XYZ file of C-alpha atoms in Angstrom:
602
model
C -203.957 74.151 -93.827
C -201.029 72.769 -95.763
C -198.985 75.357 -95.318
C -199.438 75.123 -91.595
C -198.662 71.270 -91.794
C -195.603 71.948 -94.029
C -194.206 74.727 -91.309
C -194.781 72.286 -88.749
C -192.898 69.645 -90.302
C -190.044 71.819 -91.438
C -190.090 73.243 -87.658
C -189.715 69.533 -86.294
C -186.940 69.023 -88.679
C -184.727 71.759 -87.909
C -185.316 70.723 -84.057
C -184.112 67.209 -84.818
C -181.204 68.664 -86.558
C -180.204 71.474 -84.203
C -180.631 68.545 -81.371
C -178.310 66.008 -83.517
C -175.713 68.787 -84.012
C -175.842 69.877 -80.450
C -175.520 65.732 -79.352
C -172.210 65.724 -81.754
C -170.991 68.773 -80.273
C -171.681 68.417 -76.881
C -170.693 64.862 -76.073
C -167.381 63.486 -76.444
C -167.233 59.724 -77.572
C -165.033 56.791 -76.932
C -165.130 53.591 -78.356
C -163.799 50.666 -76.545
C -162.323 49.045 -79.859
C -159.984 51.620 -79.703
C -158.619 51.147 -75.732
C -154.924 50.705 -75.548
C -155.515 47.800 -73.237
C -158.216 45.171 -72.698
C -161.699 46.766 -71.456
C -164.380 43.481 -72.868
C -164.781 41.702 -69.627
C -166.322 38.223 -70.145
C -164.074 37.476 -73.150
C -161.739 34.347 -72.701
C -160.209 35.478 -75.967
C -159.293 38.980 -77.483
C -156.967 40.787 -79.265
C -156.158 39.270 -82.465
C -157.313 35.976 -81.527
C -160.834 36.766 -82.096
C -162.384 37.728 -85.595
C -164.729 40.638 -84.483
C -164.478 42.926 -81.240
C -167.203 41.382 -79.400
C -167.145 37.810 -80.249
C -167.296 34.846 -77.517
C -165.039 32.358 -79.621
C -161.527 32.836 -80.935
C -161.447 32.998 -84.566
C -159.132 29.272 -85.150
C -162.322 27.459 -84.254
C -164.205 29.189 -86.998
C -163.966 26.110 -89.033
C -164.132 23.038 -86.221
C -167.227 24.026 -84.455
C -170.660 23.543 -85.801
C -171.956 26.743 -88.075
C -174.927 27.514 -85.260
C -172.315 27.490 -82.630
C -169.802 29.863 -84.363
C -173.006 32.199 -85.547
C -173.888 32.166 -81.629
C -170.464 33.139 -80.652
C -170.835 36.554 -82.333
C -173.973 37.371 -80.047
C -172.418 39.612 -77.060
C -173.741 37.730 -74.290
C -172.209 38.312 -70.825
C -169.920 41.046 -72.254
C -169.339 44.034 -70.261
C -167.447 47.106 -70.250
C -166.151 49.086 -67.251
C -165.428 52.924 -67.170
C -165.300 55.596 -64.557
C -166.799 59.154 -64.926
C -167.925 62.164 -62.715
C -171.299 62.752 -64.934
C -174.847 63.220 -64.659
C -175.316 62.051 -68.145
C -174.075 59.225 -70.362
C -174.902 58.133 -73.745
C -174.469 54.908 -75.487
C -174.870 54.438 -79.227
C -174.096 51.349 -81.599
C -175.411 49.279 -84.065
C -176.369 45.300 -84.177
C -176.196 42.706 -87.079
C -179.915 41.002 -86.483
C -183.434 41.455 -85.451
C -184.026 43.670 -82.422
C -186.052 41.612 -80.930
C -187.760 37.731 -80.352
C -191.158 36.622 -80.372
C -190.761 35.622 -76.659
C -187.963 38.276 -75.573
C -188.254 41.907 -75.753
C -185.641 44.080 -77.936
C -184.417 45.559 -74.765
C -182.829 41.892 -73.673
C -182.089 40.946 -77.227
C -180.513 44.044 -78.533
C -180.638 46.539 -75.420
C -177.707 47.348 -73.066
C -178.045 47.817 -69.313
C -175.997 50.336 -66.984
C -175.127 49.760 -63.431
C -173.282 52.447 -61.294
C -171.176 51.818 -58.174
C -170.993 53.494 -55.187
C -168.083 53.929 -52.431
C -169.080 51.202 -50.588
C -169.460 48.441 -53.298
C -173.173 48.522 -54.257
C -174.325 48.275 -57.687
C -177.026 50.600 -58.402
C -179.115 50.324 -61.716
C -179.617 53.087 -64.207
C -182.621 53.345 -66.123
C -182.292 54.928 -69.522
C -184.496 56.036 -72.303
C -183.857 54.167 -75.489
C -184.481 54.238 -79.280
C -184.369 51.069 -81.649
C -183.178 52.123 -85.025
C -180.195 51.172 -87.714
C -178.370 52.954 -84.868
C -179.838 52.134 -81.007
C -179.172 54.738 -78.602
C -179.703 54.990 -74.835
C -179.392 58.042 -72.601
C -178.911 57.872 -69.246
C -179.798 61.172 -67.410
C -180.052 62.763 -63.692
C -177.106 60.803 -62.595
C -175.517 61.407 -59.056
C -172.226 61.983 -60.555
C -170.421 61.346 -57.091
C -171.460 60.259 -53.525
C -170.211 61.448 -50.378
C -166.574 60.404 -49.913
C -165.253 62.082 -52.950
C -165.270 63.633 -56.278
C -163.445 61.180 -58.471
C -166.665 59.911 -60.247
C -168.680 56.253 -60.207
C -167.460 53.208 -61.850
C -169.955 52.254 -64.339
C -170.499 48.638 -65.912
C -172.042 48.381 -69.382
C -173.562 45.190 -70.145
C -173.720 44.372 -73.759
C -176.993 42.485 -75.862
C -177.638 39.229 -75.373
C -178.815 37.918 -78.216
C -177.077 40.234 -80.799
C -173.876 40.925 -82.476
C -172.781 44.529 -81.486
C -170.966 45.982 -85.053
C -169.540 49.001 -83.190
C -170.281 51.064 -80.096
C -169.472 54.507 -78.677
C -169.866 55.709 -75.271
C -170.498 59.484 -74.812
C -170.047 61.631 -71.890
C -170.450 65.755 -71.862
C -167.674 67.858 -73.061
C -164.948 68.545 -70.064
C -165.910 65.054 -68.429
C -162.969 63.019 -68.170
C -164.223 59.009 -68.986
C -161.721 56.700 -67.535
C -161.667 53.330 -69.243
C -160.935 50.366 -66.751
C -159.111 47.214 -67.926
C -160.502 43.568 -67.143
C -160.293 42.843 -63.638
C -157.714 40.494 -62.587
C -159.843 37.981 -60.938
C -160.101 34.303 -62.363
C -163.192 34.193 -63.839
C -166.169 31.954 -63.475
C -166.457 29.937 -66.693
C -170.190 28.714 -67.648
C -170.759 26.750 -70.863
C -174.501 26.167 -71.276
C -177.703 26.659 -73.355
C -180.123 29.713 -74.236
C -180.563 29.995 -70.355
C -177.163 30.645 -70.044
C -177.020 32.957 -73.026
C -179.524 35.297 -71.403
C -183.254 34.098 -72.918
C -185.723 35.328 -71.730
C -184.262 38.366 -69.532
C -185.678 41.844 -70.321
C -182.298 43.426 -70.232
C -178.593 41.958 -70.234
C -178.022 42.610 -66.557
C -180.701 40.368 -65.667
C -179.320 37.301 -67.167
C -178.594 35.077 -64.398
C -175.072 35.308 -65.510
C -174.572 38.635 -65.099
C -176.692 38.652 -61.513
C -174.084 36.156 -60.278
C -171.126 37.990 -61.785
C -172.648 41.071 -59.276
C -173.202 38.580 -56.694
C -169.821 37.107 -56.341
C -168.083 40.203 -57.388
C -165.913 38.184 -60.442
C -165.589 37.885 -63.787
C -167.995 35.568 -65.841
C -166.956 34.080 -68.816
C -170.627 33.402 -70.968
C -169.973 30.391 -73.156
C -174.264 29.831 -73.461
C -175.309 28.948 -76.988
C -178.841 28.872 -77.327
C -179.870 25.533 -78.621
C -176.636 24.099 -78.857
C -175.169 24.109 -75.566
C -174.224 19.907 -76.127
C -171.289 19.406 -74.376
C -169.635 19.056 -77.776
C -166.176 18.111 -77.418
C -164.908 21.144 -80.014
C -166.352 23.252 -77.155
C -164.987 21.131 -74.126
C -161.445 21.162 -75.330
C -161.188 25.053 -75.433
C -162.479 25.383 -71.786
C -158.803 24.545 -70.258
C -157.382 27.553 -72.459
C -159.241 29.840 -69.755
C -157.498 30.094 -66.425
C -160.826 29.535 -64.421
C -161.636 29.778 -60.706
C -164.311 27.497 -61.346
C -165.860 25.173 -64.316
C -169.708 24.946 -65.003
C -171.317 23.066 -67.101
C -175.118 23.321 -67.793
C -175.944 21.779 -70.980
C -178.764 19.227 -69.965
C -181.703 21.511 -71.369
C -180.096 21.041 -75.009
C -179.442 17.302 -74.752
C -183.311 15.990 -73.867
C -184.514 13.006 -75.789
C -186.030 15.348 -78.533
C -182.661 16.442 -79.510
C -181.809 12.900 -80.868
C -178.533 12.461 -79.014
C -178.635 8.543 -77.814
C -178.570 8.506 -73.699
C -175.251 6.605 -73.823
C -173.785 9.326 -75.729
C -175.246 12.126 -73.192
C -173.889 10.033 -70.088
C -170.412 9.586 -72.198
C -170.121 13.315 -72.807
C -170.621 14.281 -69.377
C -167.846 11.882 -68.033
C -165.554 12.701 -71.037
C -166.132 16.690 -70.741
C -164.995 16.419 -66.839
C -162.013 14.182 -67.446
C -161.197 16.233 -70.306
C -160.911 19.612 -67.899
C -159.303 17.400 -64.987
C -156.519 16.464 -67.514
C -155.581 20.071 -68.106
C -156.794 21.857 -65.010
C -156.349 19.132 -62.418
C -157.221 21.327 -59.328
C -159.958 24.128 -60.460
C -163.473 22.900 -59.145
C -166.219 21.749 -61.834
C -170.030 22.072 -60.969
C -172.566 19.786 -63.012
C -175.524 21.473 -63.268
C -178.924 19.208 -63.742
C -182.056 20.495 -65.807
C -183.972 22.816 -63.572
C -187.188 21.568 -65.427
C -190.006 23.290 -67.029
C -192.751 25.226 -65.230
C -195.507 22.967 -66.778
C -193.771 19.923 -65.979
C -196.133 19.359 -62.785
C -199.005 18.949 -65.349
C -197.430 17.695 -68.398
C -196.209 14.196 -67.947
C -194.200 14.343 -71.513
C -192.314 17.210 -70.573
C -191.722 15.988 -67.225
C -190.082 12.918 -68.407
C -187.775 14.814 -70.858
C -185.920 16.454 -67.881
C -186.330 13.999 -65.221
C -184.337 11.363 -67.632
C -181.351 13.437 -68.368
C -181.109 14.150 -64.560
C -181.017 10.367 -64.145
C -177.750 10.395 -66.600
C -176.289 13.125 -64.887
C -176.828 11.287 -61.526
C -175.116 8.249 -63.230
C -172.339 10.028 -64.704
C -171.910 12.063 -61.578
C -171.514 8.931 -59.218
C -169.239 7.077 -61.538
C -167.040 9.711 -62.367
C -166.721 10.263 -58.045
C -166.144 6.526 -57.747
C -163.182 6.649 -60.204
C -161.642 9.390 -57.658
C -162.555 12.465 -59.638
C -161.674 15.392 -57.030
C -163.128 18.955 -56.804
C -166.445 17.753 -58.542
C -169.601 19.074 -57.356
C -173.191 18.932 -58.829
C -176.115 21.668 -58.381
C -179.574 19.732 -58.491
C -182.664 20.813 -59.773
C -184.218 20.681 -56.207
C -181.879 23.265 -55.446
C -182.590 25.516 -57.823
C -186.127 25.312 -57.383
C -187.965 27.249 -59.687
C -191.365 28.266 -58.910
C -194.687 28.399 -61.441
C -194.016 31.735 -62.232
C -190.529 31.432 -63.276
C -190.468 30.987 -66.895
C -191.639 32.732 -69.877
C -192.730 29.737 -72.049
C -192.328 26.675 -69.595
C -188.527 26.726 -70.847
C -186.878 29.938 -70.582
C -187.081 31.790 -67.451
C -188.324 35.277 -66.476
C -186.688 37.931 -64.559
C -187.811 35.924 -61.400
C -186.562 32.860 -62.893
C -183.172 34.383 -63.582
C -182.926 35.515 -60.058
C -184.039 32.154 -58.514
C -180.987 30.619 -60.768
C -178.733 33.026 -59.612
C -179.732 32.977 -56.139
C -179.021 28.833 -56.343
C -175.935 28.906 -58.278
C -174.520 31.715 -55.377
C -175.136 29.309 -52.481
C -173.590 26.246 -54.504
C -170.337 28.235 -55.444
C -169.743 29.854 -52.132
C -169.759 26.724 -50.996
C -167.288 25.435 -53.236
C -165.190 28.236 -53.418
C -165.669 28.928 -49.540
C -166.644 32.325 -49.487
C -169.612 31.964 -47.206
C -172.034 35.218 -46.311
C -173.083 36.055 -42.943
C -176.215 37.911 -41.714
C -174.587 41.423 -40.956
C -172.497 43.362 -42.922
C -169.347 42.752 -41.586
C -169.497 39.280 -42.599
C -170.596 40.422 -46.227
C -167.505 40.922 -48.548
C -167.420 44.240 -50.311
C -165.362 46.233 -52.269
C -164.695 50.319 -51.578
C -163.527 53.452 -53.408
C -163.467 55.791 -50.322
C -160.176 57.197 -50.570
C -159.724 58.244 -54.093
C -157.524 61.491 -53.314
C -154.713 59.060 -52.476
C -154.744 56.247 -54.460
C -157.182 53.688 -56.410
C -158.722 50.719 -54.465
C -158.654 48.276 -57.202
C -155.436 49.072 -58.654
C -153.933 48.756 -54.921
C -155.482 45.112 -54.829
C -154.168 44.501 -58.217
C -150.509 45.511 -57.159
C -150.816 43.378 -54.249
C -151.745 40.421 -56.406
C -148.909 40.699 -58.502
C -146.401 41.383 -55.385
C -147.638 38.194 -53.100
C -147.377 35.908 -56.515
C -143.707 37.531 -57.574
C -142.237 37.848 -54.192
C -144.232 35.941 -51.262
C -144.129 37.774 -48.226
C -143.086 36.347 -44.537
C -145.208 38.228 -42.522
C -148.448 40.327 -43.403
C -149.969 43.451 -41.820
C -153.402 43.912 -42.584
C -155.349 46.930 -41.741
C -156.657 50.474 -42.933
C -155.155 53.900 -43.455
C -153.635 53.639 -39.843
C -151.307 50.676 -41.121
C -151.000 51.779 -44.469
C -149.364 55.221 -43.968
C -146.939 53.643 -41.487
C -144.440 52.431 -44.295
C -143.114 49.965 -46.339
C -142.845 49.612 -50.234
C -145.248 50.935 -52.617
C -147.578 52.144 -50.119
C -149.026 55.145 -52.331
C -149.709 57.344 -49.661
C -148.944 59.542 -46.882
C -145.774 58.145 -44.986
C -145.716 58.581 -41.336
C -143.778 56.230 -39.879
C -141.119 55.180 -42.250
C -138.155 55.193 -39.752
C -140.052 52.601 -37.464
C -141.150 50.442 -40.040
C -137.852 50.363 -41.762
C -135.962 49.486 -38.348
C -138.393 46.847 -37.269
C -140.866 45.558 -39.802
C -138.755 45.451 -42.848
C -135.983 43.068 -41.520
C -138.725 40.571 -40.783
C -140.072 40.357 -44.086
C -143.145 42.442 -43.484
C -145.588 43.496 -46.423
C -148.064 46.121 -45.525
C -151.680 45.188 -46.925
C -152.975 48.645 -45.328
C -155.938 50.015 -47.549
C -157.164 53.164 -46.386
C -160.564 53.560 -45.184
C -161.100 49.667 -44.998
C -163.507 48.039 -42.937
C -163.766 44.289 -41.575
C -166.043 43.601 -44.889
C -163.506 44.928 -47.287
C -160.571 43.057 -45.673
C -163.005 39.951 -46.185
C -163.411 40.604 -49.818
C -159.870 40.854 -50.346
C -159.111 37.082 -48.633
C -161.936 36.070 -50.733
C -160.128 37.509 -53.965
C -156.408 35.841 -53.941
C -154.583 38.340 -51.401
C -153.483 35.012 -49.223
C -153.908 32.700 -51.752
C -150.527 30.494 -53.244
C -148.030 30.914 -50.682
C -147.389 30.131 -46.877
C -146.787 32.832 -44.409
C -145.600 32.523 -40.973
C -147.701 35.219 -39.390
C -150.665 37.263 -40.308
C -151.003 40.604 -38.235
C -154.498 41.981 -38.184
C -155.577 45.392 -36.997
C -158.801 46.306 -38.418
C -162.091 47.337 -37.093
C -161.986 51.443 -36.418
C -164.092 52.369 -39.401
C -166.800 50.162 -38.467
C -167.212 51.984 -35.365
C -169.595 54.550 -36.744
C -171.937 51.408 -38.531
C -171.739 48.799 -36.064
C -172.335 47.546 -32.919
C -169.454 45.889 -30.973
C -171.099 42.664 -31.380
C -171.235 42.909 -35.058
C -167.509 44.184 -35.028
C -166.335 41.283 -33.158
C -168.241 38.437 -34.722
C -167.063 40.005 -38.023
C -163.544 39.814 -36.891
C -164.192 35.942 -36.120
C -165.694 35.271 -39.318
C -162.541 36.993 -41.013
C -160.274 34.944 -39.036
C -162.100 32.011 -40.199
C -161.788 32.965 -43.637
C -157.826 33.752 -42.956
C -157.328 30.054 -41.182
C -158.689 28.591 -44.460
C -156.322 30.169 -46.535
C -153.438 30.211 -44.755
C -153.606 27.035 -42.161
C -149.855 27.054 -41.058
C -149.678 31.069 -40.247
C -150.145 32.374 -36.571
C -152.432 35.187 -36.425
C -151.877 38.160 -34.234
C -154.981 40.113 -33.556
C -154.286 43.830 -32.726
C -157.107 45.366 -30.605
C -158.523 48.968 -32.187
C -156.460 51.902 -31.415
C -157.987 54.614 -29.389
C -159.369 57.592 -30.982
C -160.354 60.896 -29.792
C -163.777 61.185 -28.139
C -163.957 57.455 -28.908
C -161.686 55.903 -25.728
C -164.261 54.311 -23.605
C -166.166 52.757 -26.326
C -162.680 51.446 -27.901
C -161.630 49.874 -24.362
C -165.503 48.287 -24.372
C -165.279 46.894 -27.866
C -161.677 45.426 -27.118
C -162.458 43.388 -24.362
C -164.858 41.698 -26.648
C -162.603 40.874 -29.192
C -160.103 39.482 -26.925
C -162.706 37.165 -25.899
C -163.395 36.361 -29.572
C -159.578 35.948 -29.942
C -159.494 33.389 -27.100
C -162.495 31.219 -28.638
C -160.561 31.773 -32.311
C -157.488 30.379 -30.517
C -155.243 33.222 -31.876
C -153.324 36.001 -29.870
C -154.779 39.377 -29.010
C -152.817 41.840 -27.862
C -153.475 45.834 -26.688
C -150.704 47.856 -27.793
C -152.851 50.715 -28.103
C -152.693 51.715 -24.428
C -149.233 53.403 -24.963
C -151.652 56.439 -26.411
C -153.763 56.750 -22.997
C -153.077 59.227 -20.464
C -153.825 58.626 -16.861
C -157.521 60.000 -17.397
C -158.022 57.455 -20.158
C -158.085 60.507 -22.907
C -155.657 59.808 -26.028
C -152.390 61.935 -25.765
C -152.701 64.108 -29.045
C -148.951 64.531 -29.198
C -148.783 60.818 -30.363
C -151.155 61.551 -33.260
C -151.571 63.659 -36.521
C -155.544 64.045 -36.048
C -156.425 61.906 -33.097
C -156.765 58.728 -35.214
C -153.548 58.432 -37.273
C -150.311 58.081 -35.137
C -147.741 60.212 -35.876
C -143.718 59.380 -36.468
C -143.516 59.133 -32.651
C -146.990 57.033 -31.957
C -145.592 54.698 -34.613
C -142.299 54.374 -32.661
C -144.253 53.554 -29.179
C -146.558 51.557 -30.747
C -144.353 49.121 -32.546
C -142.322 49.026 -29.488
C -145.413 47.391 -27.916
C -145.774 44.997 -31.064
C -142.247 44.079 -31.686
C -142.247 41.299 -28.782
C -145.105 39.186 -30.599
C -143.605 39.327 -34.245
C -142.062 36.286 -35.404
C -138.456 36.349 -35.692
C -136.701 35.181 -38.581
C -135.353 31.775 -38.039
C -131.377 31.884 -38.587
C -129.861 29.303 -40.617
C -128.741 25.728 -38.837
C -125.143 25.802 -38.065
C -123.031 23.288 -40.435
C -121.822 20.015 -38.200
C -118.225 19.707 -38.334
């Protein structure tokens, strides 16, 4: 019996050793700490300015912030790592410094990681992983679909790091032969959130379910999580750091750590709110600031003492907000408890949100922030901003957006030509694609100062994302030429396409109020001529309602029988060089000419 037991134990040990050997042999490991560029998103400070790879505050404040705040800043809350890989298997292994779990929060939230995969249409898909917790924590993600139907270039992955623990080291492994491509931190200005344990992530079941992470996916923007459990108190030492971050929006959500039991006087609380806003406004005069009321406790309806705690600080917030507005502070907003509207099942312990509560927080924040940033959502897909990764054979969509953002900042264009591959393939600088109409582009559009903002495979919703994410910000164009919608034909009705275009035009007007907008009807395409003609009638009516110019130059591609002239196309959809020449001849009279310099008076 003993011999049999010993044999079984030895067999199991040999299996374990063999498995470990196979793991080390079959996997290629990448350590983000060794990347040549910044890959840890959610950090406001990085590189030599931080003490440890996954810290949230700069090393310079170690002696100025309170010790609990400094210690919590080592927690990796809100940090994520982006990479791309075509693989059915990903393994993550790492070590942390503290206990794996808390009495009211599971190890998967305190110390776990969370993996999301993107598809070509900008959706985020959660990946289930098998995990083991020990001195080394390991997550194995298997049976992943490496690609979707558009290409074989792999998916983008986002790995969310532990909410309540500090990461000592971390490696991401893919099978030998698979290329893992690290992705840089996104160029978008982040949403910066200064808050409490609720912002840090208590008590999400996993990192991706923290409301800050959910909000980041909803808005598709980087989020800087400066939540400090029990220690988000609007302290000057932290507030003075915030203007160092070039933010899209500052969020101050500290009232849960400023209730009466903390021992801070009411006048001090009110003063901290006011001084925090003024400090931000002095350094960042135009960046929106969102103040957030205490969202309450789920036992507040039955416990009057607890109800009084959050009611009192919300009164103080209201007083401070009113004073700030009366003093002329602009771009200041408030998110009230009634709008957050947590229900009775939204908290673990009456204070910290469950995953349901986190979702309700994120929903309320999204509604408020979309109003502040003027980034509304519509009811159909053409009114919901999305990224895409459908033409990876030719270029990387995100890289093109990054390049365009740099271009419009450094050399603001006079005329924008916004569209899909039909525009992209025409010509212009740095298209990164097969150019088919460079002669007509160079002869007519280049002298007018036209910038090609065509992205292959773009739909209306992808252009809407680009508009929301800065391609029209910071300069004044004379004219916007819009030719988009053909890639929506297989997915959307004519009403959805024309309504989506109206939604998009409103977003463009909000960002370029002085630019003339020229809408070009959808060009005819093989076997779609009749539908395109009907659709363009709707688009013409929409253009009239939006008070923008509409033209239909695509008729140049039609024969007398209504079918396309194949000799003007390369594939029944994209014009060839002659097609582009005939198209520009129809468009040119509607383009804004360069104004000649006024003559000097003698």
